[in-house]
Amino acid sequence: MSDRTDPTSPVEDLASLIVETARLVLRQPTRDDAERLAELANDIAIAENLSSMPHPYSVADALAFIDNTDVSPLRVNFGIYAKDDAGRFIGTASLMPRDGERFVVGYWIGRPHWGRGYATEATQAMVDLAFDRLDAPSVSASCRVTNGASRRVLEKSGFQYAGQGMGPSLFLRGMVPVDRFRIERPVWKSLRAWRDASVARREATAAHLAGALT
């Protein structure tokens, strides 16, 4: 994870934070994103798997969401933008208190961008943000028991199954069964070290091959 702010700056400076991964930029959305956000969010397959996504989803809903986004030590709401799609908006990612947990990660990716690993990449970036910048002892997440794709995203991001419960569904106007997940700081540190080592090995191999071809 890289960010364009001074890494020694206090967490109060998160409002200006921009997070970059290999293929994504995560930042606070703007009103210019409203039409694109509404186009992607107006999808039953997304609404039925989120706790508070209205359906149908209009430009007015998008503007209301954007106008109420916040990036602070208590609540982080980012738009997700794909570098390989002209930097266009493709979804959202968040960190916020919920169900008695201090740091709960949430995300969704628009249907045209499914199957490319963007959700996993964004989720890993949000987990890194929570531990790196917000001093989180743990990060939690949940998904509907019927949402196998989201479960795989969480498992690939290092989350461990923490049991079942009930969660709200605005789309279904009630409570639905959910699987709960958690990642603790020691587990994250081990996974982070493994990821960094893997990147270093790939870069060293690429450099070696490049040198052999010259």
PDB file of C-alpha atoms in Angstrom:
ATOM      1  CA  MET A   1       0.000   0.000   0.000  1.00  0.00           C
ATOM      2  CA  SER A   2       1.276   3.468  -0.804  1.00  0.00           C
ATOM      3  CA  ASP A   3      -0.268   6.781   0.095  1.00  0.00           C
ATOM      4  CA  ARG A   4       0.522  10.271  -1.049  1.00  0.00           C
ATOM      5  CA  THR A   5       0.465  11.802   2.386  1.00  0.00           C
ATOM      6  CA  ASP A   6       3.443  12.101   4.727  1.00  0.00           C
ATOM      7  CA  PRO A   7       3.637   8.688   6.471  1.00  0.00           C
ATOM      8  CA  THR A   8       4.575  10.470   9.698  1.00  0.00           C
ATOM      9  CA  SER A   9       1.478  12.696   9.608  1.00  0.00           C
ATOM     10  CA  PRO A  10      -1.196  12.160  12.282  1.00  0.00           C
ATOM     11  CA  VAL A  11      -4.311  10.140  11.590  1.00  0.00           C
ATOM     12  CA  GLU A  12      -6.273  13.404  11.608  1.00  0.00           C
ATOM     13  CA  ASP A  13      -4.839  14.009   8.113  1.00  0.00           C
ATOM     14  CA  LEU A  14      -6.698  11.002   6.689  1.00  0.00           C
ATOM     15  CA  ALA A  15      -9.197  13.300   4.926  1.00  0.00           C
ATOM     16  CA  SER A  16      -6.578  13.912   2.218  1.00  0.00           C
ATOM     17  CA  LEU A  17      -5.427  10.294   2.031  1.00  0.00           C
ATOM     18  CA  ILE A  18      -5.094   8.583  -1.341  1.00  0.00           C
ATOM     19  CA  VAL A  19      -4.205   4.880  -1.270  1.00  0.00           C
ATOM     20  CA  GLU A  20      -2.651   3.214  -4.299  1.00  0.00           C
ATOM     21  CA  THR A  21      -2.232  -0.474  -5.011  1.00  0.00           C
ATOM     22  CA  ALA A  22      -0.810  -2.143  -8.117  1.00  0.00           C
ATOM     23  CA  ARG A  23      -4.033  -1.642 -10.092  1.00  0.00           C
ATOM     24  CA  LEU A  24      -6.270   0.580  -7.992  1.00  0.00           C
ATOM     25  CA  VAL A  25      -6.577   4.020  -6.484  1.00  0.00           C
ATOM     26  CA  LEU A  26      -8.709   4.386  -3.351  1.00  0.00           C
ATOM     27  CA  ARG A  27      -9.810   7.892  -2.401  1.00  0.00           C
ATOM     28  CA  GLN A  28     -12.807   9.872  -1.268  1.00  0.00           C
ATOM     29  CA  PRO A  29     -15.418   9.979  -4.072  1.00  0.00           C
ATOM     30  CA  THR A  30     -16.651  13.246  -5.562  1.00  0.00           C
ATOM     31  CA  ARG A  31     -19.957  14.369  -7.029  1.00  0.00           C
ATOM     32  CA  ASP A  32     -18.463  13.804 -10.496  1.00  0.00           C
ATOM     33  CA  ASP A  33     -18.702  10.065  -9.729  1.00  0.00           C
ATOM     34  CA  ALA A  34     -22.455  10.148  -9.060  1.00  0.00           C
ATOM     35  CA  GLU A  35     -23.749   8.953 -12.435  1.00  0.00           C
ATOM     36  CA  ARG A  36     -21.208   6.153 -12.683  1.00  0.00           C
ATOM     37  CA  LEU A  37     -21.853   5.133  -9.065  1.00  0.00           C
ATOM     38  CA  ALA A  38     -25.610   4.996  -9.666  1.00  0.00           C
ATOM     39  CA  GLU A  39     -25.153   3.001 -12.879  1.00  0.00           C
ATOM     40  CA  LEU A  40     -23.099   0.320 -11.139  1.00  0.00           C
ATOM     41  CA  ALA A  41     -24.967   0.283  -7.809  1.00  0.00           C
ATOM     42  CA  ASN A  42     -28.400  -0.096  -9.411  1.00  0.00           C
ATOM     43  CA  ASP A  43     -27.958  -3.855  -9.543  1.00  0.00           C
ATOM     44  CA  ILE A  44     -29.978  -6.385  -7.560  1.00  0.00           C
ATOM     45  CA  ALA A  45     -26.977  -8.699  -7.343  1.00  0.00           C
ATOM     46  CA  ILE A  46     -25.136  -6.002  -5.386  1.00  0.00           C
ATOM     47  CA  ALA A  47     -28.028  -4.669  -3.290  1.00  0.00           C
ATOM     48  CA  GLU A  48     -29.121  -8.095  -2.048  1.00  0.00           C
ATOM     49  CA  ASN A  49     -25.674  -8.783  -0.608  1.00  0.00           C
ATOM     50  CA  LEU A  50     -25.129  -5.475   1.202  1.00  0.00           C
ATOM     51  CA  SER A  51     -26.595  -4.352   4.498  1.00  0.00           C
ATOM     52  CA  SER A  52     -27.666  -0.830   3.547  1.00  0.00           C
ATOM     53  CA  MET A  53     -27.784  -0.493  -0.251  1.00  0.00           C
ATOM     54  CA  PRO A  54     -31.169   0.781  -1.482  1.00  0.00           C
ATOM     55  CA  HIS A  55     -32.704  -0.619  -4.648  1.00  0.00           C
ATOM     56  CA  PRO A  56     -33.472   0.850  -7.112  1.00  0.00           C
ATOM     57  CA  TYR A  57     -30.422   3.093  -6.758  1.00  0.00           C
ATOM     58  CA  SER A  58     -30.665   6.567  -8.302  1.00  0.00           C
ATOM     59  CA  VAL A  59     -28.279   9.432  -8.971  1.00  0.00           C
ATOM     60  CA  ALA A  60     -29.906  11.162  -5.992  1.00  0.00           C
ATOM     61  CA  ASP A  61     -28.919   8.171  -3.829  1.00  0.00           C
ATOM     62  CA  ALA A  62     -25.375   8.404  -5.180  1.00  0.00           C
ATOM     63  CA  LEU A  63     -25.146  12.109  -4.415  1.00  0.00           C
ATOM     64  CA  ALA A  64     -26.473  11.549  -0.887  1.00  0.00           C
ATOM     65  CA  PHE A  65     -23.850   8.853  -0.329  1.00  0.00           C
ATOM     66  CA  ILE A  66     -21.017  11.000  -1.705  1.00  0.00           C
ATOM     67  CA  ASP A  67     -22.048  14.062   0.286  1.00  0.00           C
ATOM     68  CA  ASN A  68     -21.966  12.001   3.483  1.00  0.00           C
ATOM     69  CA  THR A  69     -18.716  10.137   2.917  1.00  0.00           C
ATOM     70  CA  ASP A  70     -16.028  10.700   5.479  1.00  0.00           C
ATOM     71  CA  VAL A  71     -12.384   9.803   5.829  1.00  0.00           C
ATOM     72  CA  SER A  72     -11.305  10.076   9.450  1.00  0.00           C
ATOM     73  CA  PRO A  73      -9.931   7.889  12.236  1.00  0.00           C
ATOM     74  CA  LEU A  74     -13.524   6.847  12.984  1.00  0.00           C
ATOM     75  CA  ARG A  75     -14.916   6.242   9.507  1.00  0.00           C
ATOM     76  CA  VAL A  76     -13.305   5.695   6.109  1.00  0.00           C
ATOM     77  CA  ASN A  77     -15.368   5.702   2.916  1.00  0.00           C
ATOM     78  CA  PHE A  78     -13.402   5.364  -0.311  1.00  0.00           C
ATOM     79  CA  GLY A  79     -14.304   5.135  -3.947  1.00  0.00           C
ATOM     80  CA  ILE A  80     -12.343   2.480  -5.854  1.00  0.00           C
ATOM     81  CA  TYR A  81     -10.847   3.519  -9.202  1.00  0.00           C
ATOM     82  CA  ALA A  82      -9.225   1.173 -11.724  1.00  0.00           C
ATOM     83  CA  LYS A  83      -5.949   2.352 -13.230  1.00  0.00           C
ATOM     84  CA  ASP A  84      -6.372   0.080 -16.251  1.00  0.00           C
ATOM     85  CA  ASP A  85      -9.857   1.507 -16.965  1.00  0.00           C
ATOM     86  CA  ALA A  86      -8.824   5.148 -17.361  1.00  0.00           C
ATOM     87  CA  GLY A  87      -9.060   5.606 -13.604  1.00  0.00           C
ATOM     88  CA  ARG A  88     -12.836   5.195 -13.632  1.00  0.00           C
ATOM     89  CA  PHE A  89     -14.920   4.562 -10.526  1.00  0.00           C
ATOM     90  CA  ILE A  90     -15.677   0.843 -10.087  1.00  0.00           C
ATOM     91  CA  GLY A  91     -16.955   0.460  -6.507  1.00  0.00           C
ATOM     92  CA  THR A  92     -16.496   1.437  -2.875  1.00  0.00           C
ATOM     93  CA  ALA A  93     -14.583   0.270   0.191  1.00  0.00           C
ATOM     94  CA  SER A  94     -15.107   1.279   3.801  1.00  0.00           C
ATOM     95  CA  LEU A  95     -13.867   0.894   7.365  1.00  0.00           C
ATOM     96  CA  MET A  96     -16.311   1.760  10.130  1.00  0.00           C
ATOM     97  CA  PRO A  97     -17.674   0.674  13.504  1.00  0.00           C
ATOM     98  CA  ARG A  98     -20.516  -1.856  13.369  1.00  0.00           C
ATOM     99  CA  ASP A  99     -22.063  -4.557  15.538  1.00  0.00           C
ATOM    100  CA  GLY A 100     -19.835  -3.677  18.474  1.00  0.00           C
ATOM    101  CA  GLU A 101     -16.664  -3.935  16.382  1.00  0.00           C
ATOM    102  CA  ARG A 102     -14.372  -0.919  15.969  1.00  0.00           C
ATOM    103  CA  PHE A 103     -12.964  -1.747  12.512  1.00  0.00           C
ATOM    104  CA  VAL A 104     -15.299  -3.481  10.039  1.00  0.00           C
ATOM    105  CA  VAL A 105     -14.330  -3.577   6.377  1.00  0.00           C
ATOM    106  CA  GLY A 106     -16.948  -3.460   3.618  1.00  0.00           C
ATOM    107  CA  TYR A 107     -16.740  -3.303  -0.158  1.00  0.00           C
ATOM    108  CA  TRP A 108     -18.534  -3.783  -3.436  1.00  0.00           C
ATOM    109  CA  ILE A 109     -17.366  -3.865  -7.056  1.00  0.00           C
ATOM    110  CA  GLY A 110     -19.570  -3.136 -10.067  1.00  0.00           C
ATOM    111  CA  ARG A 111     -20.609  -6.180 -12.088  1.00  0.00           C
ATOM    112  CA  PRO A 112     -18.586  -5.274 -15.246  1.00  0.00           C
ATOM    113  CA  HIS A 113     -15.431  -5.547 -13.140  1.00  0.00           C
ATOM    114  CA  TRP A 114     -16.104  -8.853 -11.379  1.00  0.00           C
ATOM    115  CA  GLY A 115     -13.642 -11.709 -11.658  1.00  0.00           C
ATOM    116  CA  ARG A 116     -10.499  -9.576 -11.866  1.00  0.00           C
ATOM    117  CA  GLY A 117      -9.418  -9.711  -8.221  1.00  0.00           C
ATOM    118  CA  TYR A 118     -10.212  -6.036  -7.587  1.00  0.00           C
ATOM    119  CA  ALA A 119     -12.284  -6.747  -4.471  1.00  0.00           C
ATOM    120  CA  THR A 120      -9.433  -8.716  -2.896  1.00  0.00           C
ATOM    121  CA  GLU A 121      -6.897  -6.030  -3.783  1.00  0.00           C
ATOM    122  CA  ALA A 122      -9.081  -3.269  -2.320  1.00  0.00           C
ATOM    123  CA  THR A 123      -9.868  -5.285   0.802  1.00  0.00           C
ATOM    124  CA  GLN A 124      -6.202  -5.994   1.468  1.00  0.00           C
ATOM    125  CA  ALA A 125      -5.480  -2.265   1.093  1.00  0.00           C
ATOM    126  CA  MET A 126      -8.192  -1.391   3.625  1.00  0.00           C
ATOM    127  CA  VAL A 127      -6.877  -3.983   6.088  1.00  0.00           C
ATOM    128  CA  ASP A 128      -3.348  -2.587   5.679  1.00  0.00           C
ATOM    129  CA  LEU A 129      -4.722   0.924   6.279  1.00  0.00           C
ATOM    130  CA  ALA A 130      -6.458  -0.177   9.486  1.00  0.00           C
ATOM    131  CA  PHE A 131      -3.342  -1.785  10.918  1.00  0.00           C
ATOM    132  CA  ASP A 132      -0.745   0.636   9.504  1.00  0.00           C
ATOM    133  CA  ARG A 133      -2.441   3.978  10.112  1.00  0.00           C
ATOM    134  CA  LEU A 134      -5.278   3.392  12.581  1.00  0.00           C
ATOM    135  CA  ASP A 135      -3.485   1.069  15.015  1.00  0.00           C
ATOM    136  CA  ALA A 136      -6.260  -1.525  14.798  1.00  0.00           C
ATOM    137  CA  PRO A 137      -5.832  -4.594  17.022  1.00  0.00           C
ATOM    138  CA  SER A 138      -8.098  -6.540  14.658  1.00  0.00           C
ATOM    139  CA  VAL A 139     -10.347  -6.032  11.631  1.00  0.00           C
ATOM    140  CA  SER A 140     -13.724  -7.695  11.143  1.00  0.00           C
ATOM    141  CA  ALA A 141     -15.998  -8.354   8.174  1.00  0.00           C
ATOM    142  CA  SER A 142     -19.166 -10.239   7.358  1.00  0.00           C
ATOM    143  CA  CYS A 143     -21.000 -11.521   4.304  1.00  0.00           C
ATOM    144  CA  ARG A 144     -24.300 -13.235   3.635  1.00  0.00           C
ATOM    145  CA  VAL A 145     -24.021 -16.997   3.966  1.00  0.00           C
ATOM    146  CA  THR A 146     -25.142 -17.260   0.337  1.00  0.00           C
ATOM    147  CA  ASN A 147     -22.368 -14.956  -0.932  1.00  0.00           C
ATOM    148  CA  GLY A 148     -19.570 -17.366  -1.752  1.00  0.00           C
ATOM    149  CA  ALA A 149     -17.642 -14.822  -3.828  1.00  0.00           C
ATOM    150  CA  SER A 150     -17.360 -12.409  -0.912  1.00  0.00           C
ATOM    151  CA  ARG A 151     -16.345 -15.226   1.404  1.00  0.00           C
ATOM    152  CA  ARG A 152     -13.487 -16.108  -0.966  1.00  0.00           C
ATOM    153  CA  VAL A 153     -12.367 -12.461  -1.043  1.00  0.00           C
ATOM    154  CA  LEU A 154     -12.159 -12.387   2.755  1.00  0.00           C
ATOM    155  CA  GLU A 155     -10.341 -15.712   2.971  1.00  0.00           C
ATOM    156  CA  LYS A 156      -7.797 -14.630   0.341  1.00  0.00           C
ATOM    157  CA  SER A 157      -7.280 -11.423   2.332  1.00  0.00           C
ATOM    158  CA  GLY A 158      -6.308 -13.409   5.429  1.00  0.00           C
ATOM    159  CA  PHE A 159      -9.574 -13.300   7.367  1.00  0.00           C
ATOM    160  CA  GLN A 160     -10.469 -16.279   9.522  1.00  0.00           C
ATOM    161  CA  TYR A 161     -13.985 -17.568  10.074  1.00  0.00           C
ATOM    162  CA  ALA A 162     -15.433 -16.327  13.383  1.00  0.00           C
ATOM    163  CA  GLY A 163     -18.946 -17.797  13.378  1.00  0.00           C
ATOM    164  CA  GLN A 164     -22.427 -17.044  12.109  1.00  0.00           C
ATOM    165  CA  GLY A 165     -24.915 -14.394  13.125  1.00  0.00           C
ATOM    166  CA  MET A 166     -27.663 -12.171  11.781  1.00  0.00           C
ATOM    167  CA  GLY A 167     -27.147  -8.928   9.911  1.00  0.00           C
ATOM    168  CA  PRO A 168     -29.437  -6.260   8.457  1.00  0.00           C
ATOM    169  CA  SER A 169     -30.541  -6.200   4.823  1.00  0.00           C
ATOM    170  CA  LEU A 170     -32.184  -3.032   3.548  1.00  0.00           C
ATOM    171  CA  PHE A 171     -32.963  -4.822   0.282  1.00  0.00           C
ATOM    172  CA  LEU A 172     -34.875  -7.614   2.061  1.00  0.00           C
ATOM    173  CA  ARG A 173     -36.254  -5.303   4.766  1.00  0.00           C
ATOM    174  CA  GLY A 174     -35.090  -7.515   7.589  1.00  0.00           C
ATOM    175  CA  MET A 175     -32.306  -9.608   9.073  1.00  0.00           C
ATOM    176  CA  VAL A 176     -30.413 -12.310   7.170  1.00  0.00           C
ATOM    177  CA  PRO A 177     -27.892 -14.990   8.196  1.00  0.00           C
ATOM    178  CA  VAL A 178     -24.275 -13.858   7.809  1.00  0.00           C
ATOM    179  CA  ASP A 179     -20.847 -15.408   8.198  1.00  0.00           C
ATOM    180  CA  ARG A 180     -18.490 -13.360  10.372  1.00  0.00           C
ATOM    181  CA  PHE A 181     -14.739 -13.082   9.859  1.00  0.00           C
ATOM    182  CA  ARG A 182     -11.810 -11.525  11.686  1.00  0.00           C
ATOM    183  CA  ILE A 183      -8.110 -10.948  11.152  1.00  0.00           C
ATOM    184  CA  GLU A 184      -5.880 -10.225  14.154  1.00  0.00           C
ATOM    185  CA  ARG A 185      -2.779  -8.032  14.021  1.00  0.00           C
ATOM    186  CA  PRO A 186      -0.249 -10.896  14.494  1.00  0.00           C
ATOM    187  CA  VAL A 187      -1.805 -12.811  11.582  1.00  0.00           C
ATOM    188  CA  TRP A 188      -1.767  -9.693   9.409  1.00  0.00           C
ATOM    189  CA  LYS A 189       1.901  -9.033  10.243  1.00  0.00           C
ATOM    190  CA  SER A 190       2.825 -12.557   9.186  1.00  0.00           C
ATOM    191  CA  LEU A 191       0.847 -12.296   5.950  1.00  0.00           C
ATOM    192  CA  ARG A 192       2.283  -8.851   5.235  1.00  0.00           C
ATOM    193  CA  ALA A 193       5.828 -10.154   5.659  1.00  0.00           C
ATOM    194  CA  TRP A 194       5.059 -13.089   3.357  1.00  0.00           C
ATOM    195  CA  ARG A 195       3.549 -10.767   0.706  1.00  0.00           C
ATOM    196  CA  ASP A 196       6.532  -8.412   0.878  1.00  0.00           C
ATOM    197  CA  ALA A 197       8.934 -11.332   0.538  1.00  0.00           C
ATOM    198  CA  SER A 198       6.969 -12.680  -2.435  1.00  0.00           C
ATOM    199  CA  VAL A 199       7.118  -9.307  -4.180  1.00  0.00           C
ATOM    200  CA  ALA A 200      10.844  -9.047  -3.527  1.00  0.00           C
ATOM    201  CA  ARG A 201      11.410 -12.523  -4.999  1.00  0.00           C
ATOM    202  CA  ARG A 202       9.372 -11.695  -8.112  1.00  0.00           C
ATOM    203  CA  GLU A 203      11.248  -8.433  -8.629  1.00  0.00           C
ATOM    204  CA  ALA A 204      14.601 -10.162  -8.178  1.00  0.00           C
ATOM    205  CA  THR A 205      13.624 -12.875 -10.677  1.00  0.00           C
ATOM    206  CA  ALA A 206      12.441 -10.288 -13.202  1.00  0.00           C
ATOM    207  CA  ALA A 207      15.678  -8.336 -12.824  1.00  0.00           C
ATOM    208  CA  HIS A 208      17.737 -11.503 -13.275  1.00  0.00           C
ATOM    209  CA  LEU A 209      15.841 -12.463 -16.431  1.00  0.00           C
ATOM    210  CA  ALA A 210      16.154  -8.939 -17.810  1.00  0.00           C
ATOM    211  CA  GLY A 211      19.904  -9.034 -17.192  1.00  0.00           C
ATOM    212  CA  ALA A 212      20.223 -12.415 -18.877  1.00  0.00           C
ATOM    213  CA  LEU A 213      18.501 -11.104 -22.008  1.00  0.00           C
ATOM    214  CA  THR A 214      20.768  -8.083 -22.394  1.00  0.00           C
TER     215      THR A 214
END
